[in-house]
């Protein structure tokens, strides 16, 4: 079966990466978590005093951007690709709340986005890729064959994120996590550079009340419908 590009955008913690990972395993596609890329750059900034007292030193960031290398490696145990910062595995560190609190500021910087988007386009050029983020269907791959826009109730998203953080040993209150999600959604949707937007041709998936299995089934059906329509059109030509 011919491979396509699948773009998944949407709000924070509404299950984009969970869905993308399951689909990638099922379809034997590459999964690229673009949020992890911005988180890795943010981690670098925190470690190197580019962010201090919640202020970003833009000049220092721009002069060090060439030293920040973000890549992915496939983990055969977890059966998914994981992000590397200058060849170091940082999948665990980038999920910490300190990174979440600063990632919107870093991801709003034009030069950071340009560098990440260039990498994302290189990684996706062979098709057979599932990429999730905020601007994949609108900016990175506007020609993606399938675009999803995911959303879910704020309280449900908060609880999911709270569970994820506590499973990693980070204990926060419901309100702290909800505030972070809502602030990031607001900042990501209102920034100047490639804000979070629903692409006109995206299929909306609200997963407030849908199981993970039902979501995968829903998307597989969309892919099959797309391929059937495309292949029958090709036959007719
Ligand atoms: O998907 P995530 O929560 O791990 O993403 C972290 C942040 O990165 C998010 O608040 C916005 C930013 N981001 C972005 O600006 N563009 C993307 N394509 C992906 C993420």
PDB file of C-alpha atoms and ligand atoms in Angstrom:
ATOM      1  CA  UNK A   1       0.000   0.000   0.000  1.00  0.00           C
ATOM      2  CA  UNK A   2       1.416   3.424  -0.906  1.00  0.00           C
ATOM      3  CA  UNK A   3       2.490   5.581   2.017  1.00  0.00           C
ATOM      4  CA  UNK A   4       1.171   9.017   2.836  1.00  0.00           C
ATOM      5  CA  UNK A   5       1.941  11.909   5.179  1.00  0.00           C
ATOM      6  CA  UNK A   6      -0.256  12.236   8.251  1.00  0.00           C
ATOM      7  CA  UNK A   7      -0.291  15.568  10.095  1.00  0.00           C
ATOM      8  CA  UNK A   8      -1.769  15.717  13.599  1.00  0.00           C
ATOM      9  CA  UNK A   9      -2.223  19.112  15.226  1.00  0.00           C
ATOM     10  CA  UNK A  10      -4.148  20.232  18.261  1.00  0.00           C
ATOM     11  CA  UNK A  11      -4.164  21.477  21.804  1.00  0.00           C
ATOM     12  CA  UNK A  12      -1.758  20.407  24.552  1.00  0.00           C
ATOM     13  CA  UNK A  13      -2.266  16.981  26.108  1.00  0.00           C
ATOM     14  CA  UNK A  14      -5.191  15.868  24.033  1.00  0.00           C
ATOM     15  CA  UNK A  15      -3.570  12.566  23.101  1.00  0.00           C
ATOM     16  CA  UNK A  16      -1.869  13.488  19.830  1.00  0.00           C
ATOM     17  CA  UNK A  17       1.302  11.560  20.544  1.00  0.00           C
ATOM     18  CA  UNK A  18      -0.510   8.525  21.983  1.00  0.00           C
ATOM     19  CA  UNK A  19      -2.585   8.264  18.818  1.00  0.00           C
ATOM     20  CA  UNK A  20       0.381   8.993  16.542  1.00  0.00           C
ATOM     21  CA  UNK A  21       2.518   6.300  18.226  1.00  0.00           C
ATOM     22  CA  UNK A  22      -0.198   3.638  17.888  1.00  0.00           C
ATOM     23  CA  UNK A  23      -0.788   4.518  14.257  1.00  0.00           C
ATOM     24  CA  UNK A  24       2.935   4.494  13.478  1.00  0.00           C
ATOM     25  CA  UNK A  25       3.298   1.002  14.971  1.00  0.00           C
ATOM     26  CA  UNK A  26       0.267  -0.311  13.137  1.00  0.00           C
ATOM     27  CA  UNK A  27       1.154   1.204   9.767  1.00  0.00           C
ATOM     28  CA  UNK A  28       4.964   0.853  10.056  1.00  0.00           C
ATOM     29  CA  UNK A  29       5.337   4.607   9.640  1.00  0.00           C
ATOM     30  CA  UNK A  30       7.935   6.912  11.217  1.00  0.00           C
ATOM     31  CA  UNK A  31       6.631   8.936  14.104  1.00  0.00           C
ATOM     32  CA  UNK A  32       8.030  12.427  14.693  1.00  0.00           C
ATOM     33  CA  UNK A  33       7.009  14.241  17.870  1.00  0.00           C
ATOM     34  CA  UNK A  34       7.725  17.871  16.962  1.00  0.00           C
ATOM     35  CA  UNK A  35       6.746  19.099  20.441  1.00  0.00           C
ATOM     36  CA  UNK A  36       9.661  17.020  21.743  1.00  0.00           C
ATOM     37  CA  UNK A  37      11.977  18.982  19.433  1.00  0.00           C
ATOM     38  CA  UNK A  38      10.901  22.338  20.890  1.00  0.00           C
ATOM     39  CA  UNK A  39      11.108  20.840  24.368  1.00  0.00           C
ATOM     40  CA  UNK A  40      14.693  19.676  23.678  1.00  0.00           C
ATOM     41  CA  UNK A  41      15.715  23.192  22.614  1.00  0.00           C
ATOM     42  CA  UNK A  42      14.056  24.534  25.794  1.00  0.00           C
ATOM     43  CA  UNK A  43      15.988  22.026  27.909  1.00  0.00           C
ATOM     44  CA  UNK A  44      19.221  23.222  26.307  1.00  0.00           C
ATOM     45  CA  UNK A  45      18.273  26.827  27.155  1.00  0.00           C
ATOM     46  CA  UNK A  46      17.541  25.946  30.780  1.00  0.00           C
ATOM     47  CA  UNK A  47      20.787  24.046  31.157  1.00  0.00           C
ATOM     48  CA  UNK A  48      22.889  26.775  29.575  1.00  0.00           C
ATOM     49  CA  UNK A  49      21.463  29.847  31.325  1.00  0.00           C
ATOM     50  CA  UNK A  50      19.750  31.086  28.189  1.00  0.00           C
ATOM     51  CA  UNK A  51      16.617  31.096  30.314  1.00  0.00           C
ATOM     52  CA  UNK A  52      16.991  32.540  33.773  1.00  0.00           C
ATOM     53  CA  UNK A  53      14.237  33.884  36.029  1.00  0.00           C
ATOM     54  CA  UNK A  54      11.828  33.005  33.210  1.00  0.00           C
ATOM     55  CA  UNK A  55      13.552  35.476  30.851  1.00  0.00           C
ATOM     56  CA  UNK A  56      15.004  34.326  27.550  1.00  0.00           C
ATOM     57  CA  UNK A  57      18.372  35.798  26.537  1.00  0.00           C
ATOM     58  CA  UNK A  58      17.603  36.033  22.825  1.00  0.00           C
ATOM     59  CA  UNK A  59      21.086  37.097  21.708  1.00  0.00           C
ATOM     60  CA  UNK A  60      22.701  34.173  23.529  1.00  0.00           C
ATOM     61  CA  UNK A  61      20.117  31.775  22.098  1.00  0.00           C
ATOM     62  CA  UNK A  62      20.680  32.987  18.540  1.00  0.00           C
ATOM     63  CA  UNK A  63      24.449  32.732  18.871  1.00  0.00           C
ATOM     64  CA  UNK A  64      24.198  29.198  20.301  1.00  0.00           C
ATOM     65  CA  UNK A  65      21.470  27.893  17.992  1.00  0.00           C
ATOM     66  CA  UNK A  66      24.089  26.325  15.702  1.00  0.00           C
ATOM     67  CA  UNK A  67      25.295  24.208  18.650  1.00  0.00           C
ATOM     68  CA  UNK A  68      21.840  22.776  19.347  1.00  0.00           C
ATOM     69  CA  UNK A  69      21.382  19.513  17.500  1.00  0.00           C
ATOM     70  CA  UNK A  70      18.041  17.739  17.741  1.00  0.00           C
ATOM     71  CA  UNK A  71      17.571  14.249  16.312  1.00  0.00           C
ATOM     72  CA  UNK A  72      15.621  11.047  16.873  1.00  0.00           C
ATOM     73  CA  UNK A  73      16.594   7.439  17.578  1.00  0.00           C
ATOM     74  CA  UNK A  74      14.315   4.407  17.429  1.00  0.00           C
ATOM     75  CA  UNK A  75      13.984   2.620  20.767  1.00  0.00           C
ATOM     76  CA  UNK A  76      13.391  -1.076  20.138  1.00  0.00           C
ATOM     77  CA  UNK A  77      12.067  -1.598  23.677  1.00  0.00           C
ATOM     78  CA  UNK A  78       9.413   1.122  23.612  1.00  0.00           C
ATOM     79  CA  UNK A  79       8.995   0.646  19.831  1.00  0.00           C
ATOM     80  CA  UNK A  80       8.979   4.365  19.165  1.00  0.00           C
ATOM     81  CA  UNK A  81      11.374   7.109  18.156  1.00  0.00           C
ATOM     82  CA  UNK A  82      12.820   9.183  20.973  1.00  0.00           C
ATOM     83  CA  UNK A  83      14.365  12.615  20.908  1.00  0.00           C
ATOM     84  CA  UNK A  84      18.082  13.312  21.335  1.00  0.00           C
ATOM     85  CA  UNK A  85      19.670  16.640  22.267  1.00  0.00           C
ATOM     86  CA  UNK A  86      23.250  16.763  21.001  1.00  0.00           C
ATOM     87  CA  UNK A  87      23.185  12.950  20.911  1.00  0.00           C
ATOM     88  CA  UNK A  88      21.969  12.607  24.512  1.00  0.00           C
ATOM     89  CA  UNK A  89      18.673  10.826  25.230  1.00  0.00           C
ATOM     90  CA  UNK A  90      16.472  13.435  26.910  1.00  0.00           C
ATOM     91  CA  UNK A  91      12.989  11.936  26.535  1.00  0.00           C
ATOM     92  CA  UNK A  92      12.494  11.920  30.316  1.00  0.00           C
ATOM     93  CA  UNK A  93      13.942  15.369  31.088  1.00  0.00           C
ATOM     94  CA  UNK A  94      11.887  17.178  28.428  1.00  0.00           C
ATOM     95  CA  UNK A  95       8.623  16.041  30.068  1.00  0.00           C
ATOM     96  CA  UNK A  96       9.401  17.873  33.326  1.00  0.00           C
ATOM     97  CA  UNK A  97       7.194  20.777  34.342  1.00  0.00           C
ATOM     98  CA  UNK A  98      10.075  23.254  34.193  1.00  0.00           C
ATOM     99  CA  UNK A  99      10.424  22.573  30.477  1.00  0.00           C
ATOM    100  CA  UNK A 100       6.637  22.763  29.959  1.00  0.00           C
ATOM    101  CA  UNK A 101       6.593  26.162  31.653  1.00  0.00           C
ATOM    102  CA  UNK A 102       9.083  27.670  29.188  1.00  0.00           C
ATOM    103  CA  UNK A 103       8.558  25.808  25.936  1.00  0.00           C
ATOM    104  CA  UNK A 104       5.933  28.195  24.530  1.00  0.00           C
ATOM    105  CA  UNK A 105       8.344  31.125  24.841  1.00  0.00           C
ATOM    106  CA  UNK A 106      11.122  29.216  23.064  1.00  0.00           C
ATOM    107  CA  UNK A 107       8.841  27.831  20.355  1.00  0.00           C
ATOM    108  CA  UNK A 108       7.588  31.321  19.514  1.00  0.00           C
ATOM    109  CA  UNK A 109      11.066  32.419  18.364  1.00  0.00           C
ATOM    110  CA  UNK A 110      11.251  32.664  14.574  1.00  0.00           C
ATOM    111  CA  UNK A 111      14.833  31.375  14.209  1.00  0.00           C
ATOM    112  CA  UNK A 112      14.112  28.358  16.433  1.00  0.00           C
ATOM    113  CA  UNK A 113      11.035  27.500  14.376  1.00  0.00           C
ATOM    114  CA  UNK A 114      12.898  27.886  11.077  1.00  0.00           C
ATOM    115  CA  UNK A 115      15.577  25.456  12.223  1.00  0.00           C
ATOM    116  CA  UNK A 116      13.052  22.890  13.503  1.00  0.00           C
ATOM    117  CA  UNK A 117      10.778  23.145  10.447  1.00  0.00           C
ATOM    118  CA  UNK A 118      13.737  22.553   8.135  1.00  0.00           C
ATOM    119  CA  UNK A 119      14.576  19.375  10.048  1.00  0.00           C
ATOM    120  CA  UNK A 120      10.929  18.258  10.100  1.00  0.00           C
ATOM    121  CA  UNK A 121      10.610  18.647   6.332  1.00  0.00           C
ATOM    122  CA  UNK A 122      13.812  16.647   5.807  1.00  0.00           C
ATOM    123  CA  UNK A 123      12.582  13.862   8.086  1.00  0.00           C
ATOM    124  CA  UNK A 124       9.210  13.712   6.361  1.00  0.00           C
ATOM    125  CA  UNK A 125      10.237  13.986   2.743  1.00  0.00           C
ATOM    126  CA  UNK A 126      10.058  10.252   2.049  1.00  0.00           C
ATOM    127  CA  UNK A 127       6.380  10.004   3.156  1.00  0.00           C
ATOM    128  CA  UNK A 128       5.277   7.190   5.479  1.00  0.00           C
ATOM    129  CA  UNK A 129       5.478   9.669   8.312  1.00  0.00           C
ATOM    130  CA  UNK A 130       3.166  10.718  11.117  1.00  0.00           C
ATOM    131  CA  UNK A 131       4.066  14.070  12.597  1.00  0.00           C
ATOM    132  CA  UNK A 132       2.287  15.743  15.482  1.00  0.00           C
ATOM    133  CA  UNK A 133       2.513  19.321  16.683  1.00  0.00           C
ATOM    134  CA  UNK A 134       0.804  22.675  16.240  1.00  0.00           C
ATOM    135  CA  UNK A 135       1.616  23.767  12.675  1.00  0.00           C
ATOM    136  CA  UNK A 136       2.138  20.515  10.789  1.00  0.00           C
ATOM    137  CA  UNK A 137      -0.960  20.647   8.591  1.00  0.00           C
ATOM    138  CA  UNK A 138      -0.863  24.408   8.159  1.00  0.00           C
ATOM    139  CA  UNK A 139       2.842  25.086   7.686  1.00  0.00           C
ATOM    140  CA  UNK A 140       5.237  22.121   7.755  1.00  0.00           C
ATOM    141  CA  UNK A 141       3.279  19.831   5.409  1.00  0.00           C
ATOM    142  CA  UNK A 142       0.376  21.835   3.942  1.00  0.00           C
ATOM    143  CA  UNK A 143       0.093  19.079   1.281  1.00  0.00           C
ATOM    144  CA  UNK A 144      -0.252  16.217   3.795  1.00  0.00           C
ATOM    145  CA  UNK A 145      -2.777  13.689   2.514  1.00  0.00           C
ATOM    146  CA  UNK A 146      -4.442  13.376   5.915  1.00  0.00           C
ATOM    147  CA  UNK A 147      -4.734  16.141   8.499  1.00  0.00           C
ATOM    148  CA  UNK A 148      -6.258  15.717  11.930  1.00  0.00           C
ATOM    149  CA  UNK A 149      -7.043  18.436  14.423  1.00  0.00           C
ATOM    150  CA  UNK A 150      -7.382  17.050  17.936  1.00  0.00           C
ATOM    151  CA  UNK A 151      -9.180  18.505  20.888  1.00  0.00           C
ATOM    152  CA  UNK A 152     -10.698  17.343  24.190  1.00  0.00           C
ATOM    153  CA  UNK A 153     -12.360  18.777  27.268  1.00  0.00           C
ATOM    154  CA  UNK A 154      -9.911  20.847  29.382  1.00  0.00           C
ATOM    155  CA  UNK A 155     -10.556  18.904  32.599  1.00  0.00           C
ATOM    156  CA  UNK A 156     -10.082  15.568  30.844  1.00  0.00           C
ATOM    157  CA  UNK A 157      -6.818  16.794  29.310  1.00  0.00           C
ATOM    158  CA  UNK A 158      -5.623  18.073  32.685  1.00  0.00           C
ATOM    159  CA  UNK A 159      -6.330  14.742  34.377  1.00  0.00           C
ATOM    160  CA  UNK A 160      -4.473  12.840  31.629  1.00  0.00           C
ATOM    161  CA  UNK A 161      -1.439  15.122  31.995  1.00  0.00           C
ATOM    162  CA  UNK A 162      -1.569  14.904  35.799  1.00  0.00           C
ATOM    163  CA  UNK A 163      -1.567  11.091  35.575  1.00  0.00           C
ATOM    164  CA  UNK A 164       1.361  11.173  33.132  1.00  0.00           C
ATOM    165  CA  UNK A 165       3.394  13.481  35.395  1.00  0.00           C
ATOM    166  CA  UNK A 166       2.698  11.514  38.580  1.00  0.00           C
ATOM    167  CA  UNK A 167       3.631   8.257  36.831  1.00  0.00           C
ATOM    168  CA  UNK A 168       7.041   9.911  36.305  1.00  0.00           C
ATOM    169  CA  UNK A 169       7.328  11.014  39.921  1.00  0.00           C
ATOM    170  CA  UNK A 170       6.313  14.664  39.467  1.00  0.00           C
ATOM    171  CA  UNK A 171       3.437  15.579  41.766  1.00  0.00           C
ATOM    172  CA  UNK A 172       1.507  18.756  40.996  1.00  0.00           C
ATOM    173  CA  UNK A 173      -1.996  19.957  41.746  1.00  0.00           C
ATOM    174  CA  UNK A 174      -4.843  19.734  39.242  1.00  0.00           C
ATOM    175  CA  UNK A 175      -4.990  23.550  39.076  1.00  0.00           C
ATOM    176  CA  UNK A 176      -1.259  23.945  38.409  1.00  0.00           C
ATOM    177  CA  UNK A 177      -1.422  21.522  35.480  1.00  0.00           C
ATOM    178  CA  UNK A 178      -4.648  23.037  34.129  1.00  0.00           C
ATOM    179  CA  UNK A 179      -3.162  26.524  34.289  1.00  0.00           C
ATOM    180  CA  UNK A 180      -0.073  25.369  32.356  1.00  0.00           C
ATOM    181  CA  UNK A 181      -2.188  23.705  29.643  1.00  0.00           C
ATOM    182  CA  UNK A 182      -4.490  26.678  29.210  1.00  0.00           C
ATOM    183  CA  UNK A 183      -1.641  29.181  29.186  1.00  0.00           C
ATOM    184  CA  UNK A 184       0.279  27.159  26.594  1.00  0.00           C
ATOM    185  CA  UNK A 185      -2.822  26.804  24.407  1.00  0.00           C
ATOM    186  CA  UNK A 186      -3.362  30.547  24.596  1.00  0.00           C
ATOM    187  CA  UNK A 187       0.298  31.402  23.885  1.00  0.00           C
ATOM    188  CA  UNK A 188       0.580  28.809  21.091  1.00  0.00           C
ATOM    189  CA  UNK A 189      -2.636  30.026  19.417  1.00  0.00           C
ATOM    190  CA  UNK A 190      -1.895  33.740  19.605  1.00  0.00           C
ATOM    191  CA  UNK A 191       1.834  33.880  18.741  1.00  0.00           C
ATOM    192  CA  UNK A 192       2.970  35.591  15.545  1.00  0.00           C
ATOM    193  CA  UNK A 193       5.043  32.719  14.097  1.00  0.00           C
ATOM    194  CA  UNK A 194       2.956  29.765  12.809  1.00  0.00           C
ATOM    195  CA  UNK A 195       0.297  29.830  15.530  1.00  0.00           C
ATOM    196  CA  UNK A 196      -1.782  26.781  16.366  1.00  0.00           C
ATOM    197  CA  UNK A 197      -4.605  26.819  13.835  1.00  0.00           C
ATOM    198  CA  UNK A 198      -6.986  24.251  12.471  1.00  0.00           C
ATOM    199  CA  UNK A 199      -6.181  23.646   8.794  1.00  0.00           C
ATOM    200  CA  UNK A 200      -9.257  24.141   6.593  1.00  0.00           C
ATOM    201  CA  UNK A 201      -9.034  20.582   5.312  1.00  0.00           C
ATOM    202  CA  UNK A 202      -8.369  18.961   8.713  1.00  0.00           C
ATOM    203  CA  UNK A 203     -10.694  16.369  10.210  1.00  0.00           C
ATOM    204  CA  UNK A 204     -11.588  17.332  13.793  1.00  0.00           C
ATOM    205  CA  UNK A 205     -11.190  14.586  16.370  1.00  0.00           C
ATOM    206  CA  UNK A 206     -12.589  15.363  19.827  1.00  0.00           C
ATOM    207  CA  UNK A 207     -11.472  12.442  21.970  1.00  0.00           C
ATOM    208  CA  UNK A 208     -13.072  13.479  25.278  1.00  0.00           C
ATOM    209  CA  UNK A 209     -15.230  10.350  25.317  1.00  0.00           C
ATOM    210  CA  UNK A 210     -13.468   8.058  22.843  1.00  0.00           C
ATOM    211  CA  UNK A 211     -11.117   5.226  23.739  1.00  0.00           C
ATOM    212  CA  UNK A 212      -7.606   4.951  22.297  1.00  0.00           C
ATOM    213  CA  UNK A 213      -8.654   1.919  20.241  1.00  0.00           C
ATOM    214  CA  UNK A 214     -11.650   3.763  18.788  1.00  0.00           C
ATOM    215  CA  UNK A 215      -9.433   6.670  17.776  1.00  0.00           C
ATOM    216  CA  UNK A 216      -7.014   4.372  15.954  1.00  0.00           C
ATOM    217  CA  UNK A 217      -9.924   2.634  14.209  1.00  0.00           C
ATOM    218  CA  UNK A 218     -11.381   6.009  13.195  1.00  0.00           C
ATOM    219  CA  UNK A 219      -8.128   7.167  11.607  1.00  0.00           C
ATOM    220  CA  UNK A 220      -7.411   3.845   9.865  1.00  0.00           C
ATOM    221  CA  UNK A 221     -10.840   4.143   8.248  1.00  0.00           C
ATOM    222  CA  UNK A 222     -10.040   7.705   7.122  1.00  0.00           C
ATOM    223  CA  UNK A 223      -6.760   6.490   5.587  1.00  0.00           C
ATOM    224  CA  UNK A 224      -8.430   3.570   3.809  1.00  0.00           C
ATOM    225  CA  UNK A 225     -11.202   5.823   2.473  1.00  0.00           C
ATOM    226  CA  UNK A 226      -8.617   8.313   1.246  1.00  0.00           C
ATOM    227  CA  UNK A 227      -6.538   5.624  -0.507  1.00  0.00           C
ATOM    228  CA  UNK A 228      -9.607   3.982  -2.081  1.00  0.00           C
ATOM    229  CA  UNK A 229     -10.837   7.303  -3.477  1.00  0.00           C
ATOM    230  CA  UNK A 230      -7.392   8.293  -4.715  1.00  0.00           C
ATOM    231  CA  UNK A 231      -6.677   4.917  -6.327  1.00  0.00           C
ATOM    232  CA  UNK A 232     -10.068   4.779  -8.065  1.00  0.00           C
ATOM    233  CA  UNK A 233      -9.473   8.305  -9.383  1.00  0.00           C
ATOM    234  CA  UNK A 234      -6.043   7.255 -10.666  1.00  0.00           C
ATOM    235  CA  UNK A 235      -7.584   4.201 -12.407  1.00  0.00           C
ATOM    236  CA  UNK A 236     -10.176   6.379 -14.144  1.00  0.00           C
ATOM    237  CA  UNK A 237      -7.573   8.807 -15.555  1.00  0.00           C
TER     238      UNK A 237
HETATM  239  O1  LIG B   1       3.177  18.757  21.976  1.00  0.00           O
HETATM  240  P1  LIG B   1       3.924  19.304  23.205  1.00  0.00           P
HETATM  241  O2  LIG B   1       3.014  19.690  24.317  1.00  0.00           O
HETATM  242  O3  LIG B   1       5.023  18.411  23.647  1.00  0.00           O
HETATM  243  O4  LIG B   1       4.601  20.652  22.653  1.00  0.00           O
HETATM  244  C1  LIG B   1       5.352  21.480  23.492  1.00  0.00           C
HETATM  245  C2  LIG B   1       5.262  22.909  23.011  1.00  0.00           C
HETATM  246  O5  LIG B   1       5.954  23.056  21.774  1.00  0.00           O
HETATM  247  C3  LIG B   1       3.858  23.445  22.786  1.00  0.00           C
HETATM  248  O6  LIG B   1       3.384  24.167  23.909  1.00  0.00           O
HETATM  249  C4  LIG B   1       3.976  24.335  21.595  1.00  0.00           C
HETATM  250  C5  LIG B   1       5.274  23.971  20.934  1.00  0.00           C
HETATM  251  N1  LIG B   1       5.105  23.363  19.614  1.00  0.00           N
HETATM  252  C6  LIG B   1       5.033  24.195  18.539  1.00  0.00           C
HETATM  253  O7  LIG B   1       5.053  25.414  18.704  1.00  0.00           O
HETATM  254  N2  LIG B   1       4.975  23.680  17.283  1.00  0.00           N
HETATM  255  C7  LIG B   1       4.932  22.361  17.095  1.00  0.00           C
HETATM  256  N3  LIG B   1       4.884  21.888  15.840  1.00  0.00           N
HETATM  257  C8  LIG B   1       4.978  21.490  18.193  1.00  0.00           C
HETATM  258  C9  LIG B   1       5.034  22.024  19.458  1.00  0.00           C
END
